[in-house]
PDB file of C-alpha atoms in Angstrom:
ATOM      1  CA  UNK K   1      -3.470   2.301  -1.306  1.00 63.00           C
ATOM      2  CA  UNK K   2      -2.335  -1.261  -0.589  1.00 65.00           C
ATOM      3  CA  UNK K   3       1.429  -1.647  -0.427  1.00 66.00           C
ATOM      4  CA  UNK K   4       3.659  -4.567   0.431  1.00 66.00           C
ATOM      5  CA  UNK K   5       3.305  -4.036   4.188  1.00 72.00           C
ATOM      6  CA  UNK K   6       0.467  -1.623   4.852  1.00 80.00           C
ATOM      7  CA  UNK K   7      -2.207   0.587   3.436  1.00 90.00           C
ATOM      8  CA  UNK K   8      -1.913   4.236   2.393  1.00 92.00           C
ATOM      9  CA  UNK K   9      -4.558   6.451   3.981  1.00 92.00           C
ATOM     10  CA  UNK K  10      -5.772   9.538   2.148  1.00 94.00           C
ATOM     11  CA  UNK K  11      -6.889  12.888   3.544  1.00 94.00           C
ATOM     12  CA  UNK K  12     -10.508  13.835   2.775  1.00 95.00           C
ATOM     13  CA  UNK K  13     -10.010  17.622   2.478  1.00 94.00           C
ATOM     14  CA  UNK K  14      -7.161  19.856   1.377  1.00 95.00           C
ATOM     15  CA  UNK K  15      -4.992  21.193   4.204  1.00 93.00           C
ATOM     16  CA  UNK K  16      -2.438  24.014   4.238  1.00 92.00           C
ATOM     17  CA  UNK K  17      -0.096  24.234   7.220  1.00 91.00           C
ATOM     18  CA  UNK K  18       2.374  27.044   7.786  1.00 89.00           C
ATOM     19  CA  UNK K  19       5.492  26.332   9.877  1.00 88.00           C
ATOM     20  CA  UNK K  20       4.516  25.295  13.392  1.00 90.00           C
ATOM     21  CA  UNK K  21       0.791  24.921  12.621  1.00 92.00           C
ATOM     22  CA  UNK K  22      -1.431  22.025  13.673  1.00 92.00           C
ATOM     23  CA  UNK K  23      -4.743  20.805  12.235  1.00 94.00           C
ATOM     24  CA  UNK K  24      -7.101  17.869  12.450  1.00 93.00           C
ATOM     25  CA  UNK K  25      -8.092  16.001   9.306  1.00 93.00           C
ATOM     26  CA  UNK K  26     -10.061  12.876   8.515  1.00 93.00           C
ATOM     27  CA  UNK K  27      -9.329   9.968   6.216  1.00 94.00           C
ATOM     28  CA  UNK K  28     -11.225   9.161   3.037  1.00 96.00           C
ATOM     29  CA  UNK K  29     -11.261   5.522   4.134  1.00 94.00           C
ATOM     30  CA  UNK K  30     -13.654   4.155   6.747  1.00 95.00           C
ATOM     31  CA  UNK K  31     -12.003   1.459   8.844  1.00 94.00           C
ATOM     32  CA  UNK K  32     -13.551  -1.535  10.618  1.00 95.00           C
ATOM     33  CA  UNK K  33     -10.816  -3.176  12.662  1.00 95.00           C
ATOM     34  CA  UNK K  34     -11.383  -6.863  13.538  1.00 96.00           C
ATOM     35  CA  UNK K  35     -11.054  -7.946  17.165  1.00 97.00           C
ATOM     36  CA  UNK K  36      -7.733  -9.673  16.458  1.00 96.00           C
ATOM     37  CA  UNK K  37      -5.987  -6.786  14.646  1.00 95.00           C
ATOM     38  CA  UNK K  38      -4.487  -3.430  15.658  1.00 95.00           C
ATOM     39  CA  UNK K  39      -3.601  -0.688  13.175  1.00 93.00           C
ATOM     40  CA  UNK K  40      -0.769   1.793  13.785  1.00 92.00           C
ATOM     41  CA  UNK K  41      -0.413   4.962  11.693  1.00 90.00           C
ATOM     42  CA  UNK K  42       2.972   6.028  10.338  1.00 90.00           C
ATOM     43  CA  UNK K  43       4.171   9.058   8.395  1.00 90.00           C
ATOM     44  CA  UNK K  44       4.829   8.843   4.665  1.00 88.00           C
ATOM     45  CA  UNK K  45       8.601   9.264   4.339  1.00 85.00           C
ATOM     46  CA  UNK K  46       8.354  11.713   1.416  1.00 86.00           C
ATOM     47  CA  UNK K  47       6.100  14.067   3.397  1.00 87.00           C
ATOM     48  CA  UNK K  48       8.143  13.594   6.585  1.00 87.00           C
ATOM     49  CA  UNK K  49      11.180  14.886   4.663  1.00 84.00           C
ATOM     50  CA  UNK K  50       9.229  18.122   4.098  1.00 84.00           C
ATOM     51  CA  UNK K  51       8.570  18.499   7.840  1.00 86.00           C
ATOM     52  CA  UNK K  52       5.047  17.041   7.804  1.00 89.00           C
ATOM     53  CA  UNK K  53       3.913  14.751  10.613  1.00 90.00           C
ATOM     54  CA  UNK K  54       0.688  12.750  10.755  1.00 88.00           C
ATOM     55  CA  UNK K  55       0.848  12.100  14.485  1.00 74.00           C
ATOM     56  CA  UNK K  56       2.277   8.621  14.589  1.00 62.00           C
ATOM     57  CA  UNK K  57       0.667   7.855  17.925  1.00 66.00           C
ATOM     58  CA  UNK K  58      -2.652   7.291  16.157  1.00 80.00           C
ATOM     59  CA  UNK K  59      -3.788   3.715  16.829  1.00 87.00           C
ATOM     60  CA  UNK K  60      -6.849   1.900  15.488  1.00 92.00           C
ATOM     61  CA  UNK K  61      -7.582  -0.503  18.321  1.00 94.00           C
ATOM     62  CA  UNK K  62      -9.147  -3.955  17.949  1.00 97.00           C
ATOM     63  CA  UNK K  63     -12.895  -3.585  17.399  1.00 96.00           C
ATOM     64  CA  UNK K  64     -12.751   0.131  16.471  1.00 95.00           C
ATOM     65  CA  UNK K  65     -14.632   1.453  13.451  1.00 95.00           C
ATOM     66  CA  UNK K  66     -15.088   4.810  11.763  1.00 95.00           C
ATOM     67  CA  UNK K  67     -13.186   7.443   9.831  1.00 94.00           C
ATOM     68  CA  UNK K  68      -9.804   8.060  11.414  1.00 92.00           C
ATOM     69  CA  UNK K  69      -9.114  11.582  12.694  1.00 90.00           C
ATOM     70  CA  UNK K  70      -5.464  12.465  12.169  1.00 90.00           C
ATOM     71  CA  UNK K  71      -3.352  15.054  13.971  1.00 91.00           C
ATOM     72  CA  UNK K  72      -1.375  16.910  11.301  1.00 93.00           C
ATOM     73  CA  UNK K  73       1.621  19.086  12.165  1.00 92.00           C
ATOM     74  CA  UNK K  74       4.059  21.143  10.137  1.00 92.00           C
ATOM     75  CA  UNK K  75       7.156  20.740  12.289  1.00 89.00           C
ATOM     76  CA  UNK K  76       9.140  23.290  10.302  1.00 83.00           C
ATOM     77  CA  UNK K  77      10.183  26.372  12.217  1.00 75.00           C
ATOM     78  CA  UNK K  78      11.019  29.831  10.944  1.00 59.00           C
ATOM     79  CA  UNK K  79      14.665  29.122  11.727  1.00 53.00           C
ATOM     80  CA  UNK K  80      14.722  25.834   9.770  1.00 52.00           C
ATOM     81  CA  UNK K  81      13.195  27.189   6.598  1.00 46.00           C
ATOM     82  CA  UNK K  82      15.186  30.429   6.666  1.00 49.00           C
ATOM     83  CA  UNK K  83      18.260  28.219   6.512  1.00 49.00           C
ATOM     84  CA  UNK K  84      17.220  27.229   2.983  1.00 53.00           C
ATOM     85  CA  UNK K  85      17.936  30.734   1.655  1.00 51.00           C
ATOM     86  CA  UNK K  86      18.801  29.562  -1.856  1.00 45.00           C
ATOM     87  CA  UNK K  87      15.534  27.656  -2.180  1.00 48.00           C
ATOM     88  CA  UNK K  88      13.583  30.655  -0.841  1.00 49.00           C
ATOM     89  CA  UNK K  89      15.247  33.021  -3.299  1.00 50.00           C
ATOM     90  CA  UNK K  90      14.122  30.717  -6.094  1.00 47.00           C
ATOM     91  CA  UNK K  91      10.584  30.764  -4.635  1.00 49.00           C
ATOM     92  CA  UNK K  92      10.566  27.041  -3.970  1.00 50.00           C
ATOM     93  CA  UNK K  93      10.087  26.872  -0.206  1.00 62.00           C
ATOM     94  CA  UNK K  94       8.667  29.120   2.509  1.00 74.00           C
ATOM     95  CA  UNK K  95       8.078  26.219   4.912  1.00 81.00           C
ATOM     96  CA  UNK K  96       4.338  25.978   4.144  1.00 86.00           C
ATOM     97  CA  UNK K  97       3.030  22.496   3.356  1.00 89.00           C
ATOM     98  CA  UNK K  98       0.051  22.035   1.011  1.00 90.00           C
ATOM     99  CA  UNK K  99      -1.776  18.720   1.151  1.00 93.00           C
ATOM    100  CA  UNK K 100      -4.340  18.057  -1.594  1.00 94.00           C
ATOM    101  CA  UNK K 101      -7.719  16.404  -1.027  1.00 96.00           C
ATOM    102  CA  UNK K 102      -7.349  12.695  -1.702  1.00 95.00           C
ATOM    103  CA  UNK K 103      -3.564  12.747  -1.304  1.00 94.00           C
ATOM    104  CA  UNK K 104      -1.987   9.802   0.544  1.00 92.00           C
ATOM    105  CA  UNK K 105      -0.658  11.257   3.795  1.00 90.00           C
ATOM    106  CA  UNK K 106       0.173   8.282   5.960  1.00 91.00           C
ATOM    107  CA  UNK K 107       0.396   4.541   6.048  1.00 91.00           C
ATOM    108  CA  UNK K 108      -1.405   2.273   8.459  1.00 93.00           C
ATOM    109  CA  UNK K 109       0.288  -0.977   9.352  1.00 92.00           C
ATOM    110  CA  UNK K 110      -1.958  -3.806  10.494  1.00 92.00           C
ATOM    111  CA  UNK K 111      -0.665  -6.205  13.129  1.00 92.00           C
ATOM    112  CA  UNK K 112      -2.476  -9.477  13.810  1.00 93.00           C
ATOM    113  CA  UNK K 113      -2.757 -10.346  17.489  1.00 94.00           C
ATOM    114  CA  UNK K 114      -2.141 -13.885  18.716  1.00 95.00           C
ATOM    115  CA  UNK K 115      -5.791 -14.040  19.842  1.00 96.00           C
ATOM    116  CA  UNK K 116      -8.956 -11.968  19.765  1.00 96.00           C
ATOM    117  CA  UNK K 117      -9.002  -9.015  22.142  1.00 93.00           C
ATOM    118  CA  UNK K 118     -10.913  -9.750  25.342  1.00 93.00           C
ATOM    119  CA  UNK K 119     -11.885  -6.049  25.414  1.00 92.00           C
ATOM    120  CA  UNK K 120     -12.600  -4.803  21.870  1.00 93.00           C
ATOM    121  CA  UNK K 121     -12.805  -1.023  21.624  1.00 89.00           C
ATOM    122  CA  UNK K 122     -16.160   0.471  22.645  1.00 89.00           C
ATOM    123  CA  UNK K 123     -15.072   3.940  23.790  1.00 84.00           C
ATOM    124  CA  UNK K 124     -16.118   7.478  22.962  1.00 81.00           C
ATOM    125  CA  UNK K 125     -14.551   7.470  19.478  1.00 82.00           C
ATOM    126  CA  UNK K 126     -16.387   4.336  18.277  1.00 84.00           C
ATOM    127  CA  UNK K 127     -18.189   4.804  14.929  1.00 85.00           C
ATOM    128  CA  UNK K 128     -16.419   8.120  14.413  1.00 83.00           C
ATOM    129  CA  UNK K 129     -18.020  10.282  11.734  1.00 81.00           C
ATOM    130  CA  UNK K 130     -16.480  11.446   8.449  1.00 85.00           C
ATOM    131  CA  UNK K 131     -15.337  14.803   9.816  1.00 80.00           C
ATOM    132  CA  UNK K 132     -12.434  15.578  12.173  1.00 80.00           C
ATOM    133  CA  UNK K 133     -13.389  14.793  15.756  1.00 77.00           C
ATOM    134  CA  UNK K 134     -12.005  16.991  18.555  1.00 74.00           C
ATOM    135  CA  UNK K 135     -10.666  15.517  21.789  1.00 74.00           C
ATOM    136  CA  UNK K 136     -13.499  14.211  23.955  1.00 68.00           C
ATOM    137  CA  UNK K 137     -12.853  14.138  27.686  1.00 63.00           C
ATOM    138  CA  UNK K 138     -14.774  12.084  30.204  1.00 57.00           C
ATOM    139  CA  UNK K 139     -15.662  13.956  33.377  1.00 57.00           C
ATOM    140  CA  UNK K 140     -14.171  17.395  33.886  1.00 50.00           C
ATOM    141  CA  UNK K 141     -13.245  19.721  31.048  1.00 49.00           C
ATOM    142  CA  UNK K 142      -9.483  19.947  30.538  1.00 48.00           C
ATOM    143  CA  UNK K 143      -7.695  22.979  29.239  1.00 49.00           C
TER     144      UNK K 143
END
């Protein structure tokens, strides 16, 4: 998965998202981020052109380790894919996105900090397991 400027991350399990659907998925890769590095997740441009978003706000903070849970969204809407009438008539596109197990779905870019973090990550998502982790709230339950 290594490219000239980052590393392709792969989804562990197959995912099918209809227009407007959201799902959590986990990477095949287990990450161990050094205290002087931060990783930022970006969409793969080919999948983004299909309306697939990996949740680019995902950050692997200095000191974090585990399997990265990703927020996957099919941003297509009924209106957007109905506009492709010719493609639909040919059976090529109903707006549903199929992601295969092991497929590269995003790219993480690693940025070296000018010094080691004085507060490496030690929060509730540390040593995250190899299955999608739901949101964990401290204190009161949020809806």
